[in-house]
Amino acid sequence: SGDPRDVPGGLVPKLVELLLHSSWRVTKPALRTIGNIVCAECGDDANNTKNGEDNNLAMPADFTEVILDCEAVPRLKLLITHVNREIQKEACWTLSNIAAGTVDQIQAVIDSEAIPPLVKLVNDKNTDQEVRSEACWVVLNATSCGSDQQIEVLVAEGCVSVLGLLLEDASMVSMALEGLERVLQVEEHLEANRRARAQRRRNSSIDSDDDSEGSPPSPLVNASLIKKALEKHNSNAVSKRAERIWNNHFVYCKLCRQSYSKHRTSDAKFCDECKCYVCSKCNCEIYHLSYQEELWAASEEKKEATKRAKKSKRQKRKEKRKEKNKTKQQEAKAAETLTITCQSVQHVIPNNGNNQSEDQEISYHDNDINTIASP
């Protein structure tokens, strides 16, 4: 056949083809060769003379691009779940070196959908330790070198869980903190952009009912992961880095003693009067001087109202007693008048009786005279 140098990529297309060979004895050396090509660096002497003669062979600026142009990444993704442990490890190692490259090279790894199976490998307790370590390096390199948009995708595909597991490994905790810090920086930018968009909507004539933003998304990194690094490791370097990350990206509510993202104002805000951060679930206004003054004023008003109510009640009782006494006096006066009237009537009745007796006596006397004069 022709000169391999006449074929785009040289021997790489054939090597990529052999990655899916039915025999692992063929796949393994092809995979190792591709991994070495990805790791190779193009020095300044790539086009220098060789043996005193000019080497006119144009060398690529980045050998990794040759691998990507030959569509090796999708095949490497398939080898992640190969039954052979060595092939799994070599595939993860090669992908980790690609993920340590440019943004476009990281995007190639993401587009191949290699991240989800890598995350699954890391979280599987039955995965070989060396394979897990190489899979972790893919995630670490991608999160450390990726763009903000790529970090969002990586987080959505579960990379934060991988970084959280690495916090327990003393040899990897620093790299894990670096990855988590990068994720938190992306979250800070996202929150700043979201607040800016919300502010522009408020300042515009758009109907406030049309809220395309909705509620803020869930935090990308939980504060408990940074606490884990602070509590689990005694290294001064690790403690300082974890503490710096905490101070830059998290706050502590003084009332409920819970941790929240410093950049999500919907979760927690700094109170100028309390001089501390307070979450949205807690109400610190009850500790403000202005609130205490209002509370005191309301209390005084309530006391005054109670006094007025008691005074009004006493006045009503007094008026009721006065009315009752007046009624009693009237009844007593009426009874006295009735008594006097009755006494007057009793005094008149006996006189009428005497006159009647006298009339009777006169009548009897007349009758006697008539009787004597009768014969």
Tab-separated table of C-alpha atoms in Angstrom:
chain	number	residue	atom	x	y	z
A	1	SER	CA	0.000	0.000	0.000
A	2	GLY	CA	0.942	3.707	-0.074
A	3	ASP	CA	3.021	5.664	2.392
A	4	PRO	CA	1.223	5.907	5.767
A	5	ARG	CA	2.128	9.559	5.862
A	6	ASP	CA	-0.167	10.106	2.868
A	7	VAL	CA	-3.157	8.938	4.931
A	8	PRO	CA	-4.760	11.662	7.133
A	9	GLY	CA	-3.747	10.814	10.660
A	10	GLY	CA	-1.145	8.326	9.583
A	11	LEU	CA	-1.711	4.988	11.323
A	12	VAL	CA	-4.237	6.401	13.789
A	13	PRO	CA	-7.370	5.456	11.777
A	14	LYS	CA	-6.238	1.822	11.736
A	15	LEU	CA	-5.486	1.942	15.457
A	16	VAL	CA	-8.923	3.388	16.148
A	17	GLU	CA	-10.480	0.627	14.085
A	18	LEU	CA	-8.646	-1.992	16.148
A	19	LEU	CA	-10.117	-0.634	19.376
A	20	LEU	CA	-13.262	-2.665	18.757
A	21	HIS	CA	-11.443	-5.840	17.707
A	22	SER	CA	-12.975	-9.046	19.008
A	23	SER	CA	-9.737	-10.064	20.741
A	24	TRP	CA	-8.625	-8.085	23.772
A	25	ARG	CA	-5.033	-8.992	22.891
A	26	VAL	CA	-5.388	-6.790	19.800
A	27	THR	CA	-7.479	-4.085	21.467
A	28	LYS	CA	-5.111	-3.589	24.385
A	29	PRO	CA	-1.936	-2.608	22.450
A	30	ALA	CA	-3.961	-0.422	20.058
A	31	LEU	CA	-5.511	1.319	23.029
A	32	ARG	CA	-2.141	1.783	24.727
A	33	THR	CA	-0.697	3.294	21.532
A	34	ILE	CA	-3.589	5.758	21.207
A	35	GLY	CA	-3.159	6.704	24.862
A	36	ASN	CA	0.525	7.412	24.291
A	37	ILE	CA	-0.300	9.542	21.258
A	38	VAL	CA	-2.724	11.617	23.342
A	39	CYS	CA	-0.037	12.084	25.999
A	40	ALA	CA	2.636	13.046	23.458
A	41	GLU	CA	3.651	16.690	23.335
A	42	CYS	CA	4.672	18.454	20.139
A	43	GLY	CA	7.980	20.166	20.853
A	44	ASP	CA	9.381	23.148	19.054
A	45	ASP	CA	11.699	20.804	17.199
A	46	ALA	CA	8.860	18.895	15.581
A	47	ASN	CA	9.695	20.389	12.198
A	48	ASN	CA	13.404	20.712	12.739
A	49	THR	CA	15.896	18.997	10.558
A	50	LYS	CA	16.593	15.331	11.032
A	51	ASN	CA	19.988	13.836	10.164
A	52	GLY	CA	21.010	17.140	8.603
A	53	GLU	CA	18.090	17.147	6.166
A	54	ASP	CA	14.891	19.221	6.298
A	55	ASN	CA	11.889	17.313	7.483
A	56	ASN	CA	9.100	18.756	5.357
A	57	LEU	CA	6.441	16.586	6.997
A	58	ALA	CA	3.927	19.034	8.504
A	59	MET	CA	3.251	18.010	12.100
A	60	PRO	CA	-0.062	18.802	13.809
A	61	ALA	CA	-0.060	21.320	16.650
A	62	ASP	CA	-1.838	18.840	18.957
A	63	PHE	CA	-1.761	15.077	18.546
A	64	THR	CA	-5.000	14.764	20.495
A	65	GLU	CA	-6.803	16.496	17.651
A	66	VAL	CA	-5.703	13.683	15.352
A	67	ILE	CA	-7.306	11.172	17.703
A	68	LEU	CA	-10.506	13.218	17.830
A	69	ASP	CA	-10.619	13.594	14.046
A	70	CYS	CA	-10.477	9.815	13.711
A	71	GLU	CA	-13.566	9.416	15.933
A	72	ALA	CA	-11.705	7.571	18.672
A	73	VAL	CA	-13.658	9.021	21.607
A	74	PRO	CA	-16.944	7.151	20.945
A	75	ARG	CA	-14.983	3.890	20.792
A	76	LEU	CA	-13.161	4.750	24.002
A	77	LYS	CA	-16.529	5.303	25.625
A	78	LEU	CA	-17.541	1.743	24.674
A	79	LEU	CA	-14.361	0.355	26.233
A	80	ILE	CA	-15.222	1.899	29.615
A	81	THR	CA	-17.490	-1.053	30.329
A	82	HIS	CA	-15.204	-3.704	28.763
A	83	VAL	CA	-14.976	-6.996	30.624
A	84	ASN	CA	-11.193	-6.742	30.766
A	85	ARG	CA	-10.003	-4.667	33.708
A	86	GLU	CA	-6.821	-3.512	31.965
A	87	ILE	CA	-8.744	-2.262	28.956
A	88	GLN	CA	-11.166	-0.415	31.233
A	89	LYS	CA	-8.288	1.278	33.001
A	90	GLU	CA	-6.491	2.224	29.737
A	91	ALA	CA	-9.690	3.634	28.235
A	92	CYS	CA	-10.347	5.799	31.329
A	93	TRP	CA	-6.704	6.894	31.360
A	94	THR	CA	-6.865	7.991	27.708
A	95	LEU	CA	-10.155	9.839	28.260
A	96	SER	CA	-8.708	11.603	31.307
A	97	ASN	CA	-5.855	12.950	29.193
A	98	ILE	CA	-8.296	14.128	26.534
A	99	ALA	CA	-10.410	15.794	29.240
A	100	ALA	CA	-7.313	17.651	30.397
A	101	GLY	CA	-7.091	19.427	27.045
A	102	THR	CA	-8.999	22.253	25.428
A	103	VAL	CA	-12.661	23.107	25.789
A	104	ASP	CA	-13.379	21.500	22.415
A	105	GLN	CA	-11.648	18.302	23.481
A	106	ILE	CA	-13.656	18.210	26.707
A	107	GLN	CA	-16.803	18.753	24.655
A	108	ALA	CA	-15.892	15.729	22.561
A	109	VAL	CA	-15.827	13.604	25.735
A	110	ILE	CA	-19.184	15.032	26.830
A	111	ASP	CA	-20.752	14.531	23.394
A	112	SER	CA	-19.683	10.888	23.404
A	113	GLU	CA	-21.895	10.389	26.488
A	114	ALA	CA	-18.948	8.897	28.354
A	115	ILE	CA	-19.593	10.799	31.607
A	116	PRO	CA	-22.652	8.836	32.892
A	117	PRO	CA	-20.953	5.396	32.663
A	118	LEU	CA	-17.840	6.870	34.266
A	119	VAL	CA	-19.893	8.185	37.168
A	120	LYS	CA	-21.558	4.798	37.478
A	121	LEU	CA	-18.153	3.104	37.588
A	122	VAL	CA	-16.979	5.373	40.384
A	123	ASN	CA	-20.111	4.854	42.481
A	124	ASP	CA	-20.073	1.077	42.013
A	125	LYS	CA	-18.399	-0.540	45.022
A	126	ASN	CA	-17.432	-3.553	42.934
A	127	THR	CA	-15.331	-1.480	40.519
A	128	ASP	CA	-11.608	-2.155	40.579
A	129	GLN	CA	-9.737	0.506	42.542
A	130	GLU	CA	-7.356	1.381	39.696
A	131	VAL	CA	-10.226	1.669	37.229
A	132	ARG	CA	-12.143	3.876	39.680
A	133	SER	CA	-9.110	6.096	40.120
A	134	GLU	CA	-8.694	6.645	36.364
A	135	ALA	CA	-12.430	7.287	35.965
A	136	CYS	CA	-12.219	9.908	38.715
A	137	TRP	CA	-9.426	11.655	36.846
A	138	VAL	CA	-11.683	12.088	33.830
A	139	VAL	CA	-14.215	13.932	36.004
A	140	LEU	CA	-11.526	15.933	37.816
A	141	ASN	CA	-9.888	17.122	34.605
A	142	ALA	CA	-13.200	17.940	32.949
A	143	THR	CA	-14.439	20.013	35.888
A	144	SER	CA	-11.121	21.779	36.328
A	145	CYS	CA	-10.685	22.725	32.640
A	146	GLY	CA	-14.255	22.896	31.320
A	147	SER	CA	-16.296	25.986	30.484
A	148	ASP	CA	-19.230	27.182	32.559
A	149	GLN	CA	-21.731	25.533	30.217
A	150	GLN	CA	-19.784	22.278	30.329
A	151	ILE	CA	-19.670	22.386	34.127
A	152	GLU	CA	-23.459	22.638	34.169
A	153	VAL	CA	-23.706	19.507	32.021
A	154	LEU	CA	-21.160	17.664	34.138
A	155	VAL	CA	-23.052	18.527	37.316
A	156	ALA	CA	-26.317	17.364	35.755
A	157	GLU	CA	-24.667	14.045	34.890
A	158	GLY	CA	-23.590	13.424	38.493
A	159	CYS	CA	-19.992	14.595	38.648
A	160	VAL	CA	-20.447	16.271	42.033
A	161	SER	CA	-21.077	12.856	43.596
A	162	VAL	CA	-17.700	11.719	42.253
A	163	LEU	CA	-15.955	14.744	43.737
A	164	GLY	CA	-17.695	14.067	47.033
A	165	LEU	CA	-16.324	10.522	47.138
A	166	LEU	CA	-12.833	11.792	46.399
A	167	LEU	CA	-12.985	14.014	49.492
A	168	GLU	CA	-12.539	10.852	51.559
A	169	ASP	CA	-9.268	10.002	49.799
A	170	ALA	CA	-6.348	11.855	51.373
A	171	SER	CA	-4.364	11.673	48.142
A	172	MET	CA	-7.205	13.113	46.038
A	173	VAL	CA	-8.897	15.557	48.398
A	174	SER	CA	-7.006	18.589	47.085
A	175	MET	CA	-8.005	17.828	43.502
A	176	ALA	CA	-11.578	17.209	44.599
A	177	LEU	CA	-11.689	20.580	46.351
A	178	GLU	CA	-10.348	22.215	43.211
A	179	GLY	CA	-13.152	20.658	41.183
A	180	LEU	CA	-15.798	21.643	43.724
A	181	GLU	CA	-14.467	25.188	43.845
A	182	ARG	CA	-14.726	25.400	40.066
A	183	VAL	CA	-18.341	24.219	40.238
A	184	LEU	CA	-19.119	26.801	42.920
A	185	GLN	CA	-17.586	29.556	40.799
A	186	VAL	CA	-19.873	28.547	37.953
A	187	GLU	CA	-22.847	28.640	40.312
A	188	GLU	CA	-21.831	32.139	41.394
A	189	HIS	CA	-21.794	33.312	37.765
A	190	LEU	CA	-25.122	31.640	37.045
A	191	GLU	CA	-26.780	33.294	40.035
A	192	ALA	CA	-25.357	36.699	39.093
A	193	ASN	CA	-26.712	36.332	35.562
A	194	ARG	CA	-30.095	35.174	36.843
A	195	ARG	CA	-30.406	38.170	39.164
A	196	ALA	CA	-29.371	40.514	36.352
A	197	ARG	CA	-32.050	39.095	34.081
A	198	ALA	CA	-34.642	39.414	36.810
A	199	GLN	CA	-33.638	43.032	37.390
A	200	ARG	CA	-33.929	43.818	33.691
A	201	ARG	CA	-37.420	42.330	33.625
A	202	ARG	CA	-38.449	44.441	36.586
A	203	ASN	CA	-37.115	47.554	34.898
A	204	SER	CA	-38.789	46.754	31.590
A	205	SER	CA	-42.415	46.975	30.582
A	206	ILE	CA	-42.844	43.211	30.511
A	207	ASP	CA	-45.813	42.004	32.512
A	208	SER	CA	-44.591	40.783	35.871
A	209	ASP	CA	-46.869	37.757	35.573
A	210	ASP	CA	-44.685	36.466	32.735
A	211	ASP	CA	-41.830	35.112	34.833
A	212	SER	CA	-39.762	32.883	32.581
A	213	GLU	CA	-37.080	32.439	35.229
A	214	GLY	CA	-39.258	30.727	37.790
A	215	SER	CA	-37.789	29.616	41.082
A	216	PRO	CA	-34.001	29.409	41.359
A	217	PRO	CA	-32.460	25.992	40.628
A	218	SER	CA	-31.180	23.740	43.360
A	219	PRO	CA	-27.643	24.391	44.656
A	220	LEU	CA	-24.952	22.668	42.614
A	221	VAL	CA	-22.830	21.810	45.655
A	222	ASN	CA	-24.093	21.056	49.128
A	223	ALA	CA	-22.304	22.750	52.011
A	224	SER	CA	-21.966	19.386	53.754
A	225	LEU	CA	-19.290	18.352	51.239
A	226	ILE	CA	-17.011	21.213	52.264
A	227	LYS	CA	-17.721	20.491	55.927
A	228	LYS	CA	-16.658	16.912	55.310
A	229	ALA	CA	-13.257	18.087	54.084
A	230	LEU	CA	-12.884	20.385	57.085
A	231	GLU	CA	-13.756	17.687	59.599
A	232	LYS	CA	-12.152	14.610	58.039
A	233	HIS	CA	-8.641	15.816	57.168
A	234	ASN	CA	-6.002	17.246	59.473
A	235	SER	CA	-3.810	18.653	56.718
A	236	ASN	CA	-3.266	22.397	57.043
A	237	ALA	CA	-3.305	22.844	53.278
A	238	VAL	CA	-6.613	21.009	52.951
A	239	SER	CA	-8.135	22.879	55.903
A	240	LYS	CA	-7.088	26.261	54.556
A	241	ARG	CA	-8.449	25.543	51.096
A	242	ALA	CA	-11.711	24.149	52.423
A	243	GLU	CA	-12.096	27.130	54.758
A	244	ARG	CA	-11.442	29.542	51.891
A	245	ILE	CA	-14.057	27.803	49.764
A	246	TRP	CA	-16.518	27.979	52.640
A	247	ASN	CA	-15.955	31.684	53.256
A	248	ASN	CA	-16.274	32.516	49.558
A	249	HIS	CA	-19.341	30.455	48.744
A	250	PHE	CA	-21.331	29.611	51.871
A	251	VAL	CA	-23.007	31.375	54.791
A	252	TYR	CA	-24.317	30.252	58.147
A	253	CYS	CA	-27.747	31.278	59.427
A	254	LYS	CA	-27.338	32.412	63.030
A	255	LEU	CA	-30.922	31.525	63.915
A	256	CYS	CA	-31.515	28.011	62.539
A	257	ARG	CA	-27.774	27.165	62.346
A	258	GLN	CA	-28.079	25.818	58.795
A	259	SER	CA	-25.699	26.432	55.872
A	260	TYR	CA	-26.731	28.082	52.612
A	261	SER	CA	-25.193	29.287	49.367
A	262	LYS	CA	-23.769	32.764	49.688
A	263	HIS	CA	-24.744	33.654	46.126
A	264	ARG	CA	-28.406	32.627	46.331
A	265	THR	CA	-30.081	35.647	47.883
A	266	SER	CA	-33.359	33.778	47.790
A	267	ASP	CA	-31.927	31.389	50.401
A	268	ALA	CA	-30.106	33.773	52.746
A	269	LYS	CA	-29.374	37.487	53.013
A	270	PHE	CA	-27.093	39.641	55.116
A	271	CYS	CA	-28.983	41.679	57.702
A	272	ASP	CA	-27.388	45.081	58.243
A	273	GLU	CA	-29.013	45.494	61.647
A	274	CYS	CA	-28.175	42.023	62.973
A	275	LYS	CA	-24.738	42.078	61.270
A	276	CYS	CA	-25.071	38.457	60.175
A	277	TYR	CA	-26.607	36.217	57.531
A	278	VAL	CA	-30.171	35.005	58.038
A	279	CYS	CA	-31.952	32.473	55.854
A	280	SER	CA	-35.304	33.110	54.212
A	281	LYS	CA	-37.003	30.643	56.567
A	282	CYS	CA	-36.065	32.629	59.673
A	283	ASN	CA	-37.314	36.059	60.723
A	284	CYS	CA	-34.694	38.180	62.431
A	285	GLU	CA	-36.896	41.285	62.577
A	286	ILE	CA	-38.060	40.293	66.033
A	287	TYR	CA	-34.552	41.095	67.256
A	288	HIS	CA	-34.388	44.507	65.566
A	289	LEU	CA	-34.574	47.625	67.736
A	290	SER	CA	-37.285	49.109	65.520
A	291	TYR	CA	-39.391	45.992	65.965
A	292	GLN	CA	-38.851	46.033	69.724
A	293	GLU	CA	-39.936	49.669	69.836
A	294	GLU	CA	-43.058	48.868	67.856
A	295	LEU	CA	-43.714	45.912	70.123
A	296	TRP	CA	-43.285	48.097	73.195
A	297	ALA	CA	-45.607	50.746	71.747
A	298	ALA	CA	-48.196	48.100	70.967
A	299	SER	CA	-47.833	46.712	74.484
A	300	GLU	CA	-48.313	50.161	76.007
A	301	GLU	CA	-51.334	50.764	73.823
A	302	LYS	CA	-52.758	47.443	74.936
A	303	LYS	CA	-52.220	48.373	78.574
A	304	GLU	CA	-53.921	51.723	78.047
A	305	ALA	CA	-56.817	50.016	76.308
A	306	THR	CA	-57.098	47.588	79.218
A	307	LYS	CA	-57.112	50.471	81.698
A	308	ARG	CA	-59.766	52.277	79.727
A	309	ALA	CA	-61.828	49.112	79.552
A	310	LYS	CA	-61.527	48.583	83.311
A	311	LYS	CA	-62.379	52.222	84.000
A	312	SER	CA	-65.355	52.036	81.714
A	313	LYS	CA	-66.449	48.839	83.427
A	314	ARG	CA	-66.155	50.419	86.869
A	315	GLN	CA	-68.074	53.470	85.646
A	316	LYS	CA	-70.826	51.259	84.313
A	317	ARG	CA	-71.027	49.369	87.616
A	318	LYS	CA	-71.145	52.667	89.474
A	319	GLU	CA	-73.896	53.995	87.239
A	320	LYS	CA	-75.762	50.729	87.645
A	321	ARG	CA	-75.522	50.925	91.436
A	322	LYS	CA	-76.619	54.557	91.317
A	323	GLU	CA	-79.589	53.656	89.154
A	324	LYS	CA	-80.411	50.798	91.459
A	325	ASN	CA	-80.250	53.028	94.519
A	326	LYS	CA	-82.406	55.608	92.790
A	327	THR	CA	-84.924	52.918	91.978
A	328	LYS	CA	-84.892	51.757	95.581
A	329	GLN	CA	-85.430	55.308	96.803
A	330	GLN	CA	-88.304	55.740	94.422
A	331	GLU	CA	-89.804	52.468	95.555
A	332	ALA	CA	-89.332	53.452	99.207
A	333	LYS	CA	-90.946	56.835	98.587
A	334	ALA	CA	-93.818	55.198	96.775
A	335	ALA	CA	-94.283	52.748	99.633
A	336	GLU	CA	-94.252	55.605	102.149
A	337	THR	CA	-96.854	57.519	100.167
A	338	LEU	CA	-99.025	54.422	99.983
A	339	THR	CA	-98.767	53.944	103.745
A	340	ILE	CA	-99.826	57.501	104.425
A	341	THR	CA	-102.773	57.149	102.067
A	342	CYS	CA	-103.885	53.940	103.737
A	343	GLN	CA	-103.733	55.567	107.159
A	344	SER	CA	-105.874	58.474	105.927
A	345	VAL	CA	-108.493	56.109	104.554
A	346	GLN	CA	-108.649	54.173	107.864
A	347	HIS	CA	-109.224	57.443	109.749
A	348	VAL	CA	-112.235	58.392	107.602
A	349	ILE	CA	-114.076	55.042	107.738
A	350	PRO	CA	-114.905	55.042	111.599
A	351	ASN	CA	-116.642	58.504	111.447
A	352	ASN	CA	-119.074	57.248	108.832
A	353	GLY	CA	-119.955	54.362	111.109
A	354	ASN	CA	-120.831	56.642	114.064
A	355	ASN	CA	-123.120	58.783	111.938
A	356	GLN	CA	-124.902	55.663	110.786
A	357	SER	CA	-125.440	54.591	114.406
A	358	GLU	CA	-126.807	57.974	115.314
A	359	ASP	CA	-129.247	57.810	112.416
A	360	GLN	CA	-130.316	54.399	113.557
A	361	GLU	CA	-130.867	55.677	117.100
A	362	ILE	CA	-132.942	58.618	115.791
A	363	SER	CA	-134.945	56.217	113.695
A	364	TYR	CA	-135.562	53.932	116.660
A	365	HIS	CA	-136.603	56.944	118.776
A	366	ASP	CA	-139.110	58.096	116.172
A	367	ASN	CA	-140.571	54.621	116.034
A	368	ASP	CA	-141.035	54.601	119.770
A	369	ILE	CA	-142.904	57.919	119.692
A	370	ASN	CA	-145.176	56.723	116.960
A	371	THR	CA	-145.977	53.620	118.934
A	372	ILE	CA	-147.018	55.587	122.015
A	373	ALA	CA	-149.164	57.931	120.020
A	374	SER	CA	-150.923	55.211	118.181
A	375	PRO	CA	-153.830	54.306	120.627
